[in-house]
mmCIF file of C-alpha atoms in Angstrom:
data_model
loop_
_atom_site.group_PDB
_atom_site.id
_atom_site.type_symbol
_atom_site.label_atom_id
_atom_site.label_comp_id
_atom_site.label_asym_id
_atom_site.label_seq_id
_atom_site.Cartn_x
_atom_site.Cartn_y
_atom_site.Cartn_z
ATOM 1 C CA MET A 7 21.418 -22.089 -20.741
ATOM 2 C CA SER A 8 19.994 -25.584 -20.918
ATOM 3 C CA ALA A 9 17.255 -25.219 -23.495
ATOM 4 C CA THR A 10 18.086 -28.558 -25.031
ATOM 5 C CA ALA A 11 18.775 -30.319 -21.751
ATOM 6 C CA THR A 12 17.163 -33.578 -20.703
ATOM 7 C CA ASP A 13 13.415 -33.743 -21.062
ATOM 8 C CA PRO A 14 12.255 -35.921 -18.181
ATOM 9 C CA GLY A 15 8.619 -35.226 -18.787
ATOM 10 C CA GLU A 16 6.036 -32.587 -19.251
ATOM 11 C CA GLU A 17 4.766 -32.690 -15.687
ATOM 12 C CA ALA A 18 8.151 -32.137 -14.052
ATOM 13 C CA ASN A 19 8.914 -29.280 -16.416
ATOM 14 C CA LEU A 20 5.593 -27.570 -15.746
ATOM 15 C CA LEU A 21 6.100 -27.964 -12.011
ATOM 16 C CA ALA A 22 9.512 -26.339 -12.351
ATOM 17 C CA ALA A 23 7.903 -23.503 -14.318
ATOM 18 C CA GLU A 24 5.153 -23.047 -11.735
ATOM 19 C CA TYR A 25 7.766 -23.008 -8.994
ATOM 20 C CA VAL A 26 9.629 -20.185 -10.719
ATOM 21 C CA LEU A 27 6.373 -18.412 -11.549
ATOM 22 C CA GLY A 28 5.461 -18.634 -7.867
ATOM 23 C CA THR A 29 1.970 -20.116 -8.048
ATOM 24 C CA LEU A 30 2.640 -23.232 -5.944
ATOM 25 C CA CYS A 31 1.505 -23.375 -2.321
ATOM 26 C CA ALA A 32 4.000 -23.649 0.558
ATOM 27 C CA ALA A 33 3.851 -27.454 0.727
ATOM 28 C CA GLU A 34 4.291 -27.870 -3.033
ATOM 29 C CA ARG A 35 7.209 -25.426 -3.002
ATOM 30 C CA ALA A 36 8.912 -27.321 -0.196
ATOM 31 C CA THR A 37 8.445 -30.650 -2.003
ATOM 32 C CA LEU A 38 9.928 -29.275 -5.196
ATOM 33 C CA GLU A 39 12.896 -27.738 -3.360
ATOM 34 C CA ARG A 40 13.670 -31.105 -1.802
ATOM 35 C CA GLU A 41 13.461 -32.718 -5.210
ATOM 36 C CA ALA A 42 15.719 -30.083 -6.770
ATOM 37 C CA ALA A 43 18.297 -30.604 -4.026
ATOM 38 C CA THR A 44 18.940 -34.150 -5.244
ATOM 39 C CA ASP A 45 17.912 -34.008 -8.899
ATOM 40 C CA PRO A 46 20.175 -32.109 -11.323
ATOM 41 C CA ALA A 47 17.578 -32.417 -14.111
ATOM 42 C CA MET A 48 15.032 -30.583 -11.971
ATOM 43 C CA ARG A 49 17.625 -27.960 -11.101
ATOM 44 C CA SER A 50 18.413 -27.331 -14.742
ATOM 45 C CA MET A 51 14.716 -27.007 -15.626
ATOM 46 C CA ILE A 52 14.304 -24.469 -12.838
ATOM 47 C CA ALA A 53 17.391 -22.587 -14.067
ATOM 48 C CA TRP A 54 16.001 -22.551 -17.610
ATOM 49 C CA TRP A 55 12.733 -20.966 -16.484
ATOM 50 C CA GLU A 56 14.486 -18.552 -14.121
ATOM 51 C CA ALA A 57 16.640 -17.221 -16.938
ATOM 52 C CA ARG A 58 13.705 -16.898 -19.359
ATOM 53 C CA LEU A 59 11.280 -15.199 -16.938
ATOM 54 C CA ALA A 60 13.865 -13.012 -15.146
ATOM 55 C CA PRO A 61 13.183 -9.885 -17.249
ATOM 56 C CA LEU A 62 9.670 -9.710 -15.746
ATOM 57 C CA ALA A 63 11.192 -8.741 -12.400
ATOM 58 C CA GLY A 64 12.066 -5.420 -14.038
ATOM 59 C CA LEU A 65 8.375 -4.487 -14.155
ATOM 60 C CA ALA A 66 8.357 -3.615 -10.451
ATOM 61 C CA PRO A 67 9.457 -0.006 -9.878
ATOM 62 C CA ALA A 68 12.560 0.404 -7.714
ATOM 63 C CA THR A 69 11.674 1.751 -4.277
ATOM 64 C CA THR A 70 14.085 2.952 -1.604
ATOM 65 C CA PRO A 71 13.765 0.632 1.387
ATOM 66 C CA PRO A 72 13.250 2.020 4.910
ATOM 67 C CA ALA A 73 16.425 3.389 6.527
ATOM 68 C CA SER A 74 16.125 0.806 9.287
ATOM 69 C CA LEU A 75 16.689 -2.067 6.893
ATOM 70 C CA TRP A 76 20.466 -1.842 6.497
ATOM 71 C CA PRO A 77 21.208 -1.718 10.252
ATOM 72 C CA ARG A 78 18.955 -4.723 10.674
ATOM 73 C CA ILE A 79 20.744 -6.675 7.925
ATOM 74 C CA GLN A 80 24.080 -5.663 9.406
ATOM 75 C CA ALA A 81 22.998 -6.856 12.830
ATOM 76 C CA SER A 82 21.876 -10.210 11.471
ATOM 77 C CA ALA A 83 24.883 -10.743 9.221
ATOM 78 C CA TRP A 84 27.658 -9.535 11.465
ATOM 79 C CA GLY A 85 26.085 -9.273 14.889
ATOM 80 C CA VAL A 86 26.764 -5.533 14.859
ATOM 81 C CA ALA A 87 24.635 -3.760 17.438
ATOM 82 C CA ALA A 88 21.336 -2.879 15.851
ATOM 83 C CA PRO A 89 19.887 0.637 16.232
ATOM 84 C CA PRO A 90 20.163 1.232 19.964
ATOM 85 C CA MET A 91 17.173 0.160 21.954
ATOM 86 C CA ARG A 92 16.077 2.038 25.048
ATOM 87 C CA LEU A 93 17.977 -0.295 27.314
ATOM 88 C CA LEU A 94 21.283 0.469 25.627
ATOM 89 C CA ALA A 95 20.983 4.078 24.502
ATOM 90 C CA PRO A 96 21.944 5.947 27.721
ATOM 91 C CA ALA A 97 25.310 4.234 28.111
ATOM 92 C CA ALA A 98 26.287 4.814 24.493
ATOM 93 C CA ASP A 99 25.323 8.496 24.567
ATOM 94 C CA ALA A 100 26.494 9.656 27.933
ATOM 95 C CA THR A 101 29.689 7.868 28.766
ATOM 96 C CA PRO A 102 32.084 9.715 26.406
ATOM 97 C CA ARG A 103 30.744 13.121 27.466
ATOM 98 C CA VAL A 104 31.482 12.547 31.140
ATOM 99 C CA LEU A 105 34.793 10.912 30.355
ATOM 100 C CA GLY A 106 36.120 14.083 28.707
ATOM 101 C CA PHE A 107 36.880 15.503 32.125
ATOM 102 C CA TRP A 108 38.963 12.499 33.044
ATOM 103 C CA ARG A 109 40.834 12.153 29.807
ATOM 104 C CA ALA A 110 44.172 13.334 31.289
ATOM 105 C CA THR A 111 43.964 11.138 34.328
ATOM 106 C CA THR A 112 45.416 7.725 34.859
ATOM 107 C CA ALA A 113 44.012 4.501 33.616
ATOM 108 C CA VAL A 114 42.670 3.802 37.057
ATOM 109 C CA GLY A 115 40.878 7.110 37.093
ATOM 110 C CA PHE A 116 39.532 6.339 33.665
ATOM 111 C CA ALA A 117 37.949 3.134 34.826
ATOM 112 C CA LEU A 118 36.560 4.875 37.883
ATOM 113 C CA ALA A 119 35.086 7.610 35.717
ATOM 114 C CA ALA A 120 33.284 5.049 33.644
ATOM 115 C CA ALA A 121 31.760 3.573 36.766
ATOM 116 C CA ILE A 122 30.699 6.989 38.062
ATOM 117 C CA ALA A 123 29.365 7.986 34.675
ATOM 118 C CA GLY A 124 27.244 4.869 34.681
ATOM 119 C CA ILE A 125 25.729 5.735 38.029
ATOM 120 C CA ALA A 126 25.315 9.429 37.327
ATOM 121 C CA VAL A 127 23.593 8.820 34.046
ATOM 122 C CA TYR A 128 21.322 6.009 35.002
ATOM 123 C CA ARG A 129 19.960 7.368 38.242
ATOM 124 C CA PRO A 130 18.265 10.595 37.111
ATOM 125 C CA ALA A 131 16.776 9.163 33.930
ATOM 126 C CA PRO A 132 13.298 7.933 34.762
ATOM 127 C CA PRO A 133 11.942 5.338 32.370
ATOM 128 C CA LEU A 134 9.382 7.038 30.139
ATOM 129 C CA ALA A 135 8.069 3.840 28.630
ATOM 130 C CA PRO A 136 7.769 0.322 29.961
ATOM 131 C CA PRO A 137 11.248 -1.194 30.067
ATOM 132 C CA PRO A 138 12.046 -3.969 27.610
ATOM 133 C CA LEU A 139 11.096 -7.399 28.750
ATOM 134 C CA VAL A 140 14.236 -9.424 29.182
ATOM 135 C CA THR A 141 14.278 -13.164 29.081
ATOM 136 C CA ALA A 142 17.160 -15.600 29.292
ATOM 137 C CA LEU A 143 17.402 -18.393 26.757
ATOM 138 C CA VAL A 144 18.807 -21.424 28.548
ATOM 139 C CA PRO A 145 19.672 -24.944 27.419
ATOM 140 C CA LEU A 146 16.948 -27.426 28.253
ATOM 141 C CA ASN A 147 17.178 -28.664 31.831
ATOM 142 C CA GLN A 148 19.985 -26.239 32.641
ATOM 143 C CA GLN A 149 20.181 -22.840 34.279
ATOM 144 C CA THR A 150 23.081 -20.963 32.710
ATOM 145 C CA PRO A 151 21.686 -18.548 30.107
ATOM 146 C CA VAL A 152 23.313 -18.648 26.675
ATOM 147 C CA PHE A 153 21.373 -15.856 24.966
ATOM 148 C CA LEU A 154 19.506 -12.895 26.401
ATOM 149 C CA ALA A 155 16.421 -11.667 24.546
ATOM 150 C CA SER A 156 15.259 -8.078 25.200
ATOM 151 C CA VAL A 157 11.767 -7.553 23.878
ATOM 152 C CA ALA A 158 10.677 -3.912 23.544
ATOM 153 C CA ASP A 159 7.035 -2.911 23.794
ATOM 154 C CA ASP A 160 6.944 -2.181 20.058
ATOM 155 C CA GLY A 161 7.432 -5.887 19.470
ATOM 156 C CA SER A 162 11.047 -5.587 18.348
ATOM 157 C CA ALA A 163 13.710 -7.574 20.106
ATOM 158 C CA VAL A 164 17.444 -7.956 20.433
ATOM 159 C CA VAL A 165 18.897 -11.378 21.095
ATOM 160 C CA ARG A 166 22.502 -11.336 22.323
ATOM 161 C CA PRO A 167 24.868 -14.115 23.241
ATOM 162 C CA LEU A 168 26.114 -14.106 26.830
ATOM 163 C CA THR A 169 28.865 -16.546 26.129
ATOM 164 C CA GLY A 170 30.781 -17.848 23.129
ATOM 165 C CA VAL A 171 28.424 -19.893 21.010
ATOM 166 C CA THR A 172 29.823 -22.210 18.376
ATOM 167 C CA VAL A 173 27.711 -23.536 15.543
ATOM 168 C CA PRO A 174 28.939 -26.212 13.098
ATOM 169 C CA LEU A 175 29.845 -24.745 9.703
ATOM 170 C CA ASP A 176 27.027 -26.549 7.938
ATOM 171 C CA ARG A 177 24.398 -25.538 10.493
ATOM 172 C CA ASP A 178 22.516 -22.408 11.552
ATOM 173 C CA LEU A 179 20.607 -21.538 14.680
ATOM 174 C CA GLU A 180 16.996 -20.523 14.083
ATOM 175 C CA LEU A 181 14.658 -18.597 16.368
ATOM 176 C CA TRP A 182 11.054 -19.597 16.921
ATOM 177 C CA LEU A 183 8.058 -18.268 18.794
ATOM 178 C CA LEU A 184 5.820 -20.843 20.446
ATOM 179 C CA LYS A 185 2.671 -19.201 21.721
ATOM 180 C CA ASP A 186 1.100 -20.769 24.795
ATOM 181 C CA GLY A 187 -1.558 -23.166 23.632
ATOM 182 C CA ALA A 188 -0.213 -23.290 20.054
ATOM 183 C CA SER A 189 0.681 -26.682 18.664
ATOM 184 C CA ALA A 190 3.500 -25.464 16.411
ATOM 185 C CA PRO A 191 6.077 -22.661 16.633
ATOM 186 C CA THR A 192 6.394 -19.915 14.035
ATOM 187 C CA PRO A 193 9.820 -19.080 12.603
ATOM 188 C CA LEU A 194 11.443 -15.754 13.579
ATOM 189 C CA GLY A 195 14.544 -16.052 11.400
ATOM 190 C CA LEU A 196 18.109 -17.174 11.738
ATOM 191 C CA LEU A 197 20.089 -16.491 14.896
ATOM 192 C CA PRO A 198 23.765 -15.889 14.147
ATOM 193 C CA ALA A 199 26.017 -16.925 17.043
ATOM 194 C CA SER A 200 26.680 -13.210 17.443
ATOM 195 C CA GLY A 201 23.028 -12.373 18.043
ATOM 196 C CA ALA A 202 20.088 -11.016 16.090
ATOM 197 C CA HIS A 203 17.709 -8.095 15.915
ATOM 198 C CA LEU A 204 14.023 -8.756 15.347
ATOM 199 C CA ALA A 205 12.041 -6.060 13.564
ATOM 200 C CA VAL A 206 9.425 -3.861 15.158
ATOM 201 C CA GLY A 207 6.184 -5.787 15.482
ATOM 202 C CA THR A 208 7.718 -9.249 15.305
ATOM 203 C CA LEU A 209 6.706 -10.076 18.846
ATOM 204 C CA SER A 210 3.774 -7.724 19.391
ATOM 205 C CA GLY A 211 0.315 -9.004 19.951
ATOM 206 C CA HIS A 212 1.602 -12.367 21.060
ATOM 207 C CA GLY A 213 0.456 -13.375 24.482
ATOM 208 C CA PRO A 214 2.619 -15.438 26.776
ATOM 209 C CA GLY A 215 4.764 -18.028 25.094
ATOM 210 C CA LYS A 216 8.303 -19.227 24.593
ATOM 211 C CA ILE A 217 11.196 -18.202 22.406
ATOM 212 C CA LEU A 218 13.010 -21.297 21.176
ATOM 213 C CA VAL A 219 16.311 -21.775 19.355
ATOM 214 C CA SER A 220 16.814 -24.862 17.215
ATOM 215 C CA LEU A 221 19.788 -26.212 15.297
ATOM 216 C CA GLU A 222 18.967 -26.320 11.575
ATOM 217 C CA PRO A 223 20.660 -26.986 8.259
ATOM 218 C CA ARG A 224 22.456 -23.957 6.810
ATOM 219 C CA GLY A 225 19.934 -21.281 5.875
ATOM 220 C CA GLY A 226 17.342 -22.541 8.348
ATOM 221 C CA SER A 227 14.478 -24.995 8.278
ATOM 222 C CA LYS A 228 12.872 -25.409 4.875
ATOM 223 C CA THR A 229 9.644 -26.807 6.302
ATOM 224 C CA GLY A 230 8.520 -23.888 8.461
ATOM 225 C CA LEU A 231 8.941 -26.060 11.541
ATOM 226 C CA PRO A 232 12.055 -26.933 13.545
ATOM 227 C CA THR A 233 13.779 -29.916 11.969
ATOM 228 C CA GLY A 234 16.728 -30.110 14.377
ATOM 229 C CA PRO A 235 16.991 -30.256 18.155
ATOM 230 C CA VAL A 236 15.699 -27.330 20.219
ATOM 231 C CA LEU A 237 18.826 -26.163 22.053
ATOM 232 C CA TYR A 238 17.674 -23.180 24.081
ATOM 233 C CA GLY A 239 14.405 -21.706 25.248
ATOM 234 C CA GLY A 240 12.929 -19.033 27.483
ATOM 235 C CA GLY A 241 9.463 -17.761 28.401
ATOM 236 C CA ILE A 242 8.079 -14.351 27.466
ATOM 237 C CA MET B 2 19.506 4.281 -9.166
ATOM 238 C CA ALA B 3 19.774 5.259 -12.773
ATOM 239 C CA THR B 4 19.342 2.518 -15.323
ATOM 240 C CA ALA B 5 22.552 3.520 -17.051
ATOM 241 C CA THR B 6 24.694 2.879 -13.996
ATOM 242 C CA ARG B 7 22.946 -0.423 -13.382
ATOM 243 C CA GLU B 8 23.974 -1.685 -16.803
ATOM 244 C CA ASP B 9 27.610 -0.952 -15.997
ATOM 245 C CA ALA B 10 27.203 -2.549 -12.624
ATOM 246 C CA GLY B 11 26.628 -6.065 -14.028
ATOM 247 C CA GLY B 12 30.277 -7.075 -14.130
ATOM 248 C CA ASN B 13 31.043 -4.985 -11.095
ATOM 249 C CA LEU B 14 28.246 -6.713 -9.187
ATOM 250 C CA ALA B 15 29.640 -10.165 -9.931
ATOM 251 C CA GLU B 16 32.987 -8.988 -8.622
ATOM 252 C CA LEU B 17 31.395 -7.524 -5.498
ATOM 253 C CA LEU B 18 29.602 -10.825 -4.840
ATOM 254 C CA ALA B 19 32.912 -12.659 -5.164
ATOM 255 C CA ARG B 20 34.374 -10.291 -2.573
ATOM 256 C CA CYS B 21 31.383 -10.893 -0.275
ATOM 257 C CA ALA B 22 32.190 -14.594 -0.452
ATOM 258 C CA ALA B 23 35.638 -13.719 0.849
ATOM 259 C CA GLY B 24 34.084 -11.886 3.799
ATOM 260 C CA ASP B 25 34.498 -8.324 2.498
ATOM 261 C CA ARG B 26 31.980 -6.208 4.405
ATOM 262 C CA ALA B 27 32.523 -3.098 2.307
ATOM 263 C CA ALA B 28 31.647 -5.120 -0.788
ATOM 264 C CA PHE B 29 28.499 -6.352 0.929
ATOM 265 C CA ARG B 30 27.511 -2.769 1.679
ATOM 266 C CA SER B 31 28.116 -1.854 -1.970
ATOM 267 C CA VAL B 32 25.880 -4.690 -3.128
ATOM 268 C CA TYR B 33 23.217 -3.334 -0.794
ATOM 269 C CA ASP B 34 23.643 0.210 -2.113
ATOM 270 C CA LEU B 35 23.439 -0.946 -5.718
ATOM 271 C CA GLN B 36 20.601 -3.433 -5.393
ATOM 272 C CA SER B 37 18.416 -2.738 -2.363
ATOM 273 C CA ALA B 38 16.010 -0.333 -4.090
ATOM 274 C CA ARG B 39 15.477 -2.677 -7.022
ATOM 275 C CA LEU B 40 14.985 -5.704 -4.737
ATOM 276 C CA TYR B 41 12.752 -3.851 -2.272
ATOM 277 C CA GLY B 42 10.647 -2.681 -5.234
ATOM 278 C CA ILE B 43 10.223 -6.260 -6.403
ATOM 279 C CA ALA B 44 9.381 -7.423 -2.872
ATOM 280 C CA LEU B 45 6.905 -4.603 -2.338
ATOM 281 C CA ARG B 46 5.132 -5.403 -5.581
ATOM 282 C CA LEU B 47 5.011 -9.108 -4.684
ATOM 283 C CA THR B 48 3.839 -8.707 -1.106
ATOM 284 C CA ARG B 49 2.098 -5.305 -1.121
ATOM 285 C CA GLN B 50 3.145 -5.054 2.498
ATOM 286 C CA PRO B 51 6.175 -2.961 3.551
ATOM 287 C CA ALA B 52 6.937 -5.033 6.662
ATOM 288 C CA LEU B 53 6.840 -8.287 4.742
ATOM 289 C CA ALA B 54 8.845 -6.788 1.871
ATOM 290 C CA ALA B 55 11.507 -5.580 4.303
ATOM 291 C CA ASP B 56 11.655 -9.032 5.893
ATOM 292 C CA ALA B 57 12.133 -10.615 2.481
ATOM 293 C CA VAL B 58 14.930 -8.208 1.510
ATOM 294 C CA HIS B 59 16.560 -8.714 4.917
ATOM 295 C CA ASP B 60 16.494 -12.484 4.520
ATOM 296 C CA ALA B 61 17.706 -12.324 0.929
ATOM 297 C CA PHE B 62 20.693 -10.142 1.844
ATOM 298 C CA LEU B 63 21.489 -12.433 4.742
ATOM 299 C CA GLN B 64 21.571 -15.272 2.244
ATOM 300 C CA VAL B 65 23.800 -13.190 -0.002
ATOM 301 C CA TRP B 66 26.229 -12.762 2.872
ATOM 302 C CA GLN B 67 26.087 -16.344 4.024
ATOM 303 C CA ARG B 68 25.896 -18.014 0.621
ATOM 304 C CA SER B 69 27.442 -15.572 -1.792
ATOM 305 C CA SER B 70 29.968 -18.239 -2.699
ATOM 306 C CA ARG B 71 27.098 -19.960 -4.486
ATOM 307 C CA PHE B 72 26.773 -17.296 -7.137
ATOM 308 C CA ASP B 73 28.364 -18.724 -10.258
ATOM 309 C CA PRO B 74 29.004 -16.069 -12.938
ATOM 310 C CA ALA B 75 29.061 -18.815 -15.569
ATOM 311 C CA ARG B 76 25.448 -19.678 -14.872
ATOM 312 C CA GLY B 77 23.786 -16.324 -15.175
ATOM 313 C CA GLN B 78 23.557 -12.651 -14.427
ATOM 314 C CA PRO B 79 24.177 -11.516 -10.852
ATOM 315 C CA GLU B 80 21.089 -9.291 -10.957
ATOM 316 C CA ALA B 81 18.883 -12.224 -11.927
ATOM 317 C CA TRP B 82 20.482 -14.370 -9.226
ATOM 318 C CA LEU B 83 19.749 -11.734 -6.580
ATOM 319 C CA ALA B 84 16.199 -11.211 -7.813
ATOM 320 C CA GLY B 85 15.689 -14.978 -7.689
ATOM 321 C CA LEU B 86 16.839 -15.225 -4.065
ATOM 322 C CA LEU B 87 14.565 -12.337 -3.155
ATOM 323 C CA ARG B 88 11.513 -13.597 -5.047
ATOM 324 C CA TYR B 89 11.667 -17.085 -3.531
ATOM 325 C CA ARG B 90 12.064 -15.644 -0.047
ATOM 326 C CA ALA B 91 9.191 -13.196 -0.539
ATOM 327 C CA ILE B 92 6.948 -15.912 -1.948
ATOM 328 C CA ASP B 93 7.831 -18.292 0.904
ATOM 329 C CA LEU B 94 6.957 -15.599 3.452
ATOM 330 C CA LEU B 95 3.742 -14.793 1.596
ATOM 331 C CA ARG B 96 2.636 -18.411 1.418
ATOM 332 C CA LYS B 97 3.533 -19.085 5.049
ATOM 333 C CA ARG B 98 2.153 -15.973 6.671
ATOM 334 C CA GLY B 99 -0.648 -15.367 4.219
ATOM 335 C CA ARG B 100 -1.889 -12.056 2.935
ATOM 336 C CA GLU B 101 -5.025 -12.103 5.076
ATOM 337 C CA ASP B 102 -3.010 -11.074 8.122
ATOM 338 C CA TYR B 103 -2.154 -7.845 6.363
ATOM 339 C CA GLY B 104 -5.608 -7.026 5.117
ATOM 340 C CA PHE B 105 -4.673 -7.738 1.529
ATOM 341 C CA GLU B 106 -7.581 -7.694 -0.884
ATOM 342 C CA PRO B 107 -6.463 -8.944 -4.248
ATOM 343 C CA ALA B 108 -9.725 -8.104 -5.996
ATOM 344 C CA GLU B 109 -9.278 -4.388 -5.333
ATOM 345 C CA GLU B 110 -5.534 -4.211 -5.554
ATOM 346 C CA VAL B 111 -5.188 -5.981 -8.826
ATOM 347 C CA ASP B 112 -6.852 -4.272 -11.711
ATOM 348 C CA ARG B 113 -4.276 -4.193 -14.405
ATOM 349 C CA GLU B 114 -4.221 -4.439 -18.150
ATOM 350 C CA PRO B 115 -1.292 -6.312 -19.633
ATOM 351 C CA GLY B 116 0.155 -3.025 -20.866
ATOM 352 C CA PRO B 117 3.236 -2.937 -18.634
ATOM 353 C CA LEU B 118 5.032 -5.229 -21.075
ATOM 354 C CA ASP B 119 6.237 -2.046 -22.753
ATOM 355 C CA GLN B 120 8.334 -1.358 -19.694
ATOM 356 C CA LEU B 121 10.399 -4.494 -20.090
ATOM 357 C CA ALA B 122 14.070 -3.732 -20.513
ATOM 358 C CA SER B 123 15.373 -3.885 -24.043
ATOM 359 C CA SER B 124 17.763 -6.791 -23.608
ATOM 360 C CA GLU B 125 17.658 -9.680 -26.070
ATOM 361 C CA GLN B 126 16.058 -11.954 -23.462
ATOM 362 C CA ALA B 127 13.450 -9.388 -22.558
ATOM 363 C CA GLU B 128 12.600 -8.953 -26.258
ATOM 364 C CA ALA B 129 12.127 -12.709 -26.674
ATOM 365 C CA LEU B 130 9.955 -12.893 -23.594
ATOM 366 C CA ARG B 131 7.831 -9.953 -24.681
ATOM 367 C CA ARG B 132 7.306 -11.427 -28.127
ATOM 368 C CA CYS B 133 6.311 -14.792 -26.636
ATOM 369 C CA LEU B 134 3.999 -13.266 -24.032
ATOM 370 C CA GLU B 135 2.261 -11.320 -26.774
ATOM 371 C CA GLU B 136 1.529 -14.578 -28.583
ATOM 372 C CA LEU B 137 -0.476 -15.844 -25.595
ATOM 373 C CA ASP B 138 -4.154 -15.091 -25.245
ATOM 374 C CA GLU B 139 -5.097 -12.372 -22.814
ATOM 375 C CA ASN B 140 -6.064 -14.558 -19.863
ATOM 376 C CA GLN B 141 -2.903 -16.598 -20.173
ATOM 377 C CA ARG B 142 -0.697 -13.524 -20.357
ATOM 378 C CA ARG B 143 -2.463 -11.946 -17.419
ATOM 379 C CA VAL B 144 -2.032 -14.944 -15.079
ATOM 380 C CA VAL B 145 1.697 -15.108 -15.865
ATOM 381 C CA LEU B 146 2.175 -11.431 -15.036
ATOM 382 C CA LEU B 147 -0.008 -11.486 -11.928
ATOM 383 C CA ALA B 148 1.793 -14.562 -10.651
ATOM 384 C CA PHE B 149 5.373 -13.544 -11.380
ATOM 385 C CA VAL B 150 5.196 -9.826 -10.700
ATOM 386 C CA ASP B 151 2.393 -9.637 -8.144
ATOM 387 C CA GLY B 152 2.976 -12.950 -6.408
ATOM 388 C CA LEU B 153 -0.542 -14.306 -6.705
ATOM 389 C CA SER B 154 -0.997 -18.027 -5.988
ATOM 390 C CA HIS B 155 -3.421 -20.213 -7.956
ATOM 391 C CA SER B 156 -6.209 -19.542 -5.493
ATOM 392 C CA GLU B 157 -5.509 -15.814 -5.343
ATOM 393 C CA LEU B 158 -5.562 -15.699 -9.132
ATOM 394 C CA ALA B 159 -8.945 -17.426 -9.106
ATOM 395 C CA THR B 160 -10.318 -14.924 -6.589
ATOM 396 C CA SER B 161 -8.986 -11.821 -8.259
ATOM 397 C CA LEU B 162 -9.963 -12.889 -11.774
ATOM 398 C CA LYS B 163 -13.319 -14.202 -10.527
ATOM 399 C CA SER B 164 -12.789 -17.491 -12.303
ATOM 400 C CA PRO B 165 -12.915 -21.107 -11.122
ATOM 401 C CA LEU B 166 -9.655 -22.489 -9.730
ATOM 402 C CA GLY B 167 -9.502 -25.245 -12.349
ATOM 403 C CA THR B 168 -9.856 -22.717 -15.160
ATOM 404 C CA VAL B 169 -7.095 -20.538 -13.754
ATOM 405 C CA LYS B 170 -4.782 -23.526 -13.302
ATOM 406 C CA SER B 171 -5.298 -24.499 -16.915
ATOM 407 C CA TRP B 172 -4.629 -20.913 -18.101
ATOM 408 C CA VAL B 173 -1.339 -21.045 -16.185
ATOM 409 C CA ARG B 174 -0.346 -24.391 -17.642
ATOM 410 C CA ARG B 175 -1.301 -23.483 -21.196
ATOM 411 C CA ALA B 176 0.553 -20.206 -20.837
ATOM 412 C CA LEU B 177 3.676 -22.026 -19.663
ATOM 413 C CA ILE B 178 3.482 -24.606 -22.462
ATOM 414 C CA GLY B 179 3.037 -21.818 -25.008
ATOM 415 C CA LEU B 180 5.906 -19.807 -23.542
ATOM 416 C CA ARG B 181 8.237 -22.769 -23.512
ATOM 417 C CA ARG B 182 7.473 -23.630 -27.121
ATOM 418 C CA CYS B 183 7.987 -20.036 -28.199
ATOM 419 C CA LEU B 184 11.112 -19.405 -26.110
ATOM 420 C CA GLU B 185 12.759 -22.618 -27.245
ATOM 421 C CA SER B 186 12.351 -21.787 -30.920
#
């Protein structure tokens, strides 16, 4: 690639190599990424090392990922409903079964059937486990919720939009957890305008706190802390 | 995934990534089918923690979907590009969240002789890298492998190799200088 490219100094080249190798700490990595964003020479040194060291990645044996991974990626990328959580499962399972009886009836009857099905299904099903904790994420100093976060007792969560959310093309929303008493939030990943699914365990073991949503550059904050305005928040 | 089909997939993969950039969901699924086991394997080896590895693969694929337009076939192999995205994400997660939270004990986990070099693929680049790694002394070769493949930071290298931090840092630097000289020639 660029083996004979500019040679702006031993130190910069070794830093690029250590970045690719992965030995730098979080702060050093972040500094170098900022530098690379504006310095083509640094980018080409990184590319040189990436290409040369890439074959080493083949030393790790391929391993089939857990089956839950694809639905989770799908949910994050497209906002497709993630594997149904307890809150949502009864409606998805039961409605079509009851509707079969009404299939030949009018559209009005159809709508009515859906309503009845909802009642009939929900009433006799006693909750076997604690229901998910639901919290509304609202704009600061306002009351109308924009996202709804359902946190299950296994620490997974689904965050859904309640209204159309528009995000500038060059920006992403990012989710954060701010534990009560903590001085800084921890990142929970990007929040597509269509919603997100947080993996099992993401929110377990955390006492009371807040879920925050900030506006970040595309791909999310590079610093591990919100760099843009916090748009929405809600307590858990 | 068989190695044979992966070789064929190189050009195919670049095409699939181009289709992802155009918003083709079926292409995105195909990229996942072709690459998820390889990438999850890399992430698992780096993090030694299934939950963290899954997070890294999730984030990397999200980046593929959101930034696939950034893959430039002229600049490299699609497989290397994907592995790069994944490795940086896994390392970022590792450095931010730390291994301690997951009960990671490098000293026990990492007890490896630099034998695995034999398993490097037989591409021209892999041959060059193998030859150059073999020219390094044992400590230098070991820190490169433990860092790149197992994701150990400077301080983790020092702990697991029971050597002072300064010594380990200088092994890394001398290894990199030696590799560069050898790979450039």
